[in-house]
XYZ file of C-alpha atoms in Angstrom:
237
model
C 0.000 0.000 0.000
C 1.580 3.723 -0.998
C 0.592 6.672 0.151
C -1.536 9.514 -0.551
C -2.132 12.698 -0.090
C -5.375 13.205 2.215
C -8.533 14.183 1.193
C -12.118 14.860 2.635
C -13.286 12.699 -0.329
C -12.572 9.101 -0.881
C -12.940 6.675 -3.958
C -13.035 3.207 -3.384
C -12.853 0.888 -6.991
C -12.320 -2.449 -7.562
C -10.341 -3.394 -10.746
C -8.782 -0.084 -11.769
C -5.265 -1.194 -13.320
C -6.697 -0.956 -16.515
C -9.922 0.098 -18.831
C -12.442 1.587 -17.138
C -11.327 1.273 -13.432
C -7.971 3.354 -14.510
C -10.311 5.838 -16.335
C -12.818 6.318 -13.627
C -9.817 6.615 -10.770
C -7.502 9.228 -12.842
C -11.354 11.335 -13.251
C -12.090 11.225 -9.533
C -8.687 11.944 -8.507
C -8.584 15.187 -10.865
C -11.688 15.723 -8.911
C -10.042 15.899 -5.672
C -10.521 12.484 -4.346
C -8.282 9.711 -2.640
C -8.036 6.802 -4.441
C -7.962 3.460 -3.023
C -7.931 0.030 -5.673
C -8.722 -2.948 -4.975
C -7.571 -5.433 -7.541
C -4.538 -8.495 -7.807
C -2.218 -5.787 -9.825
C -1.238 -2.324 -9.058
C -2.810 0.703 -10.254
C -0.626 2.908 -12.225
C -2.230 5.909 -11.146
C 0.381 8.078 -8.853
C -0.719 8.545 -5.232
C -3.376 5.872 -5.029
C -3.400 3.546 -2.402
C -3.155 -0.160 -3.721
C -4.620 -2.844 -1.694
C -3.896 -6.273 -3.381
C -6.923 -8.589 -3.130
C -7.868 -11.620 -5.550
C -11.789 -10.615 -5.441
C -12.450 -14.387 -6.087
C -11.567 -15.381 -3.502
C -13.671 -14.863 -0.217
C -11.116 -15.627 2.470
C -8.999 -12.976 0.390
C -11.388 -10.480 0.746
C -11.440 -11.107 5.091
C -7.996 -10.413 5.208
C -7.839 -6.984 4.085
C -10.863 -5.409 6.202
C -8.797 -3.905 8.416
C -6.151 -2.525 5.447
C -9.720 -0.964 4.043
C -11.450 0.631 6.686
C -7.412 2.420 7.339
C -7.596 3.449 4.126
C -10.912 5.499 4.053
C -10.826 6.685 7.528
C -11.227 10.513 7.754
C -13.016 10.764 4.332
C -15.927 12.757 4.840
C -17.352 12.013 1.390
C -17.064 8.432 0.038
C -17.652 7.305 -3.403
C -17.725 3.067 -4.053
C -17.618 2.061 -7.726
C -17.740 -1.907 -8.190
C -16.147 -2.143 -11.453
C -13.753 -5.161 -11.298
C -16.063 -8.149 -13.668
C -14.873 -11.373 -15.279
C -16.260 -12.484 -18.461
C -16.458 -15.879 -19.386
C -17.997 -16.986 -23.154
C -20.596 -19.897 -23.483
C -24.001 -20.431 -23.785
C -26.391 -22.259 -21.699
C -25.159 -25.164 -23.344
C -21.263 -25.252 -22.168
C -20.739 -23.029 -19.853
C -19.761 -24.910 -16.747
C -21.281 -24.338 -13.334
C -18.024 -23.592 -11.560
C -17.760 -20.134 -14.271
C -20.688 -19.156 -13.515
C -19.774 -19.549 -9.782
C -16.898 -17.392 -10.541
C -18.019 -14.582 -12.465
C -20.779 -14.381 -9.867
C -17.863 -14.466 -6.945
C -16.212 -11.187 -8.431
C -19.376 -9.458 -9.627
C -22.235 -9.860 -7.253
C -20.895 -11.191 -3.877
C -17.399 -9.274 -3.616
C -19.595 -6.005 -3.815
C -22.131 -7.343 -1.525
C -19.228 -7.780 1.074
C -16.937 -4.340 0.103
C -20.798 -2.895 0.788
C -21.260 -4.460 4.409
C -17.862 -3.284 5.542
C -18.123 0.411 4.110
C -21.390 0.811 5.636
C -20.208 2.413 8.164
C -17.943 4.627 6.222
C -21.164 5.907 3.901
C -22.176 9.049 5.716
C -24.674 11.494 3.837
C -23.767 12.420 0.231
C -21.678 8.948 -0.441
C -22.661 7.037 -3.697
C -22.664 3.515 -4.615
C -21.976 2.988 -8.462
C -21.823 -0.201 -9.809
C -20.794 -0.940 -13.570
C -23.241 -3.057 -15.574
C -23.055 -3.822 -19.332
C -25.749 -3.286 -21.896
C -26.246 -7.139 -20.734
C -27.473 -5.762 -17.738
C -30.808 -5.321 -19.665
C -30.444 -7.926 -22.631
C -28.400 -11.007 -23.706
C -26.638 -12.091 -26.397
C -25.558 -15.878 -28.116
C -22.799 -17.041 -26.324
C -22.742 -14.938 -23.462
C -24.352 -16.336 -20.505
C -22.997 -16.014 -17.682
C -21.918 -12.496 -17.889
C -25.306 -11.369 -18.691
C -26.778 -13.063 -15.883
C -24.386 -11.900 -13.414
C -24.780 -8.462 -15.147
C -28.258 -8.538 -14.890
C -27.806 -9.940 -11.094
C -25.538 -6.561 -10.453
C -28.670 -4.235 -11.621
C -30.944 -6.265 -8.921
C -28.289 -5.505 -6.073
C -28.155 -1.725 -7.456
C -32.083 -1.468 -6.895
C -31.756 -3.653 -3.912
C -29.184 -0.911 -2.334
C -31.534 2.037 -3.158
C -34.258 0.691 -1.248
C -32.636 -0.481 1.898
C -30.264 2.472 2.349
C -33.614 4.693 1.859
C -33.332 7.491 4.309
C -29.734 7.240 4.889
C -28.360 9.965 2.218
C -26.778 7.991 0.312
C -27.136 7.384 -2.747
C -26.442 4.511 -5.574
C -27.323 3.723 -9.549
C -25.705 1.208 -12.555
C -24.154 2.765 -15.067
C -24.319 0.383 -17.987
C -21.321 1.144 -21.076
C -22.130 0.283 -24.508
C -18.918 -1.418 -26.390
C -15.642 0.449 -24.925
C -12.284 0.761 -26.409
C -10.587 -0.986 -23.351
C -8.309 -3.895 -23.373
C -10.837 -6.798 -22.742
C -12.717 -5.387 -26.053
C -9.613 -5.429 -28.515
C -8.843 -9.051 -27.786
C -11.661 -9.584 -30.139
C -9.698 -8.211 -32.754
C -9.528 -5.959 -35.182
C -12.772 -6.855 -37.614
C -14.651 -7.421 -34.467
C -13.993 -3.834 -33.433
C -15.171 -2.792 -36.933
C -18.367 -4.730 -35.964
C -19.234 -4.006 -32.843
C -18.340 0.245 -33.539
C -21.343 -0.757 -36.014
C -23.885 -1.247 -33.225
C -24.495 2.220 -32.036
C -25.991 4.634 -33.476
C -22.770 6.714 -33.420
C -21.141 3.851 -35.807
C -18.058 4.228 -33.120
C -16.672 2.673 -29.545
C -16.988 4.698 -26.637
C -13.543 6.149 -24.760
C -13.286 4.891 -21.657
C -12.759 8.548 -20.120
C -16.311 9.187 -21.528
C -17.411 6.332 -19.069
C -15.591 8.071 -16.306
C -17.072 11.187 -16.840
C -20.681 9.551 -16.604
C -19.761 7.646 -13.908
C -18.068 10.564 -11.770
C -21.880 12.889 -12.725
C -23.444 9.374 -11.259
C -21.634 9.246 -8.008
C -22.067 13.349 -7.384
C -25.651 13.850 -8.431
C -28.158 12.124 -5.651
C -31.139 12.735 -8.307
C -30.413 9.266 -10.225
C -30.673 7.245 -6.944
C -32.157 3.465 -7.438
C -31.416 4.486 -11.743
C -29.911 2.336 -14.699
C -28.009 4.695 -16.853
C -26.942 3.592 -20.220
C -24.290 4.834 -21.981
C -23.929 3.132 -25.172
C -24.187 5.839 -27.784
C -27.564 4.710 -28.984
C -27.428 0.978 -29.208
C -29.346 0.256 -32.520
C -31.858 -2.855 -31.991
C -31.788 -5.952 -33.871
């Protein structure tokens, strides 16, 4: 763990070495914010606080608790974003149990947890963002578990609104369209071509344009218990 300069504001992300975690941590620190990642490898943001945690794994998650609630104390303001996901092809027909197990692990039940121990952390004016994907709200061939675990993630969001009612705080899903991010170009380069097709902008989105949506999301109170898409008009089949 490095440190960091302090702050009255605090963001806490999972999975921001890369994509859209690094994009949403270098907007919120611009903001003013302390940054502290949770993920297996380093941010390369300069001045956040790492904590290194396999989300997978639940006995992983116990050990750094303590490391966590260090990190945010003092922050009168504290933002969560659950972004960290892991996306595993196959349809209903192959995709094995124990994936399904494990994409659920990382997306659904580590938030769950980082939400129980921040609780008490989440004065007035915090937010609770989690990251969806247009699967959040549809499927596609092939892609099974992540949109069920995606669509899980939207049913904790609502789930949050309702039982931190009253309590100031705030939470929505902010669901990106196809994003030029690392996971996305593994498809390739004709597959990029493809998938740019989709939206009614004929392009991918920037991941710093997902930032910027997601740091209005965690500010803004008024889109409490909301799903906000931003996929650049996502043309229907």
């Amino acid at each position: 763990m490095t440190a960091t300069t302090a702050s009255t504001k605090c963001l806490v992300i999972t999975g921001a070495s890369k994509g859209i975690g690094l994009a949403v941590a270098v907007r919120f620190a611009a903001a003013g914010y302390r940054v502290v990642n949770l993920s297996r490898s380093p941010t390369p943001l300069p001045g956040a606080v790492h904590i290194n945690v396999d989300l997978g794994q639940p006995a992983a998650l116990e050990s750094i608790a303590q490391t966590l609630g260090e990190a945010v104390a003092g922050a009168e303001t504290l933002a969560v974003v659950h972004n960290a996901a892991l996306q595993i092809p196959g349809g209903v027909g192959v995709l094995l149990p124990s994936q399904l197990r494990a994409m659920f692990e990382i997306g659904v039940a580590a938030p769950l947890q980082l939400n129980q121990w921040l609780l008490p952390h989440l004065s007035s004016g915090s937010s609770i963002v989690y990251i969806g994907s247009t699967l959040s709200v549809r499927a596609t061939r092939h892609m099974a578990g992540y949109a069920t675990v995606k669509h899980a993630v939207l049913g904790l969001m609502r789930s949050t609104c309702q039982d931190l009612a009253g309590t100031g705080v705030h939470t929505c899903c902010v669901c990106p369209g196809f994003t030029d991010t690392e996971m996305l170009r593994q498809y390739g380069g004709d597959a990029l071509q493809h998938l740019a097709a989709l939206s009614t902008q004929k392009r991918l989105i920037s991941p710093a344009e997902i930032a910027d949506f997601v740091h209005f999301a965690a500010t803004h109170p008024v889109v409490n218990g909301a799903t906000l898409n931003a996929d650049l008009g996502f043309i229907e089949p």
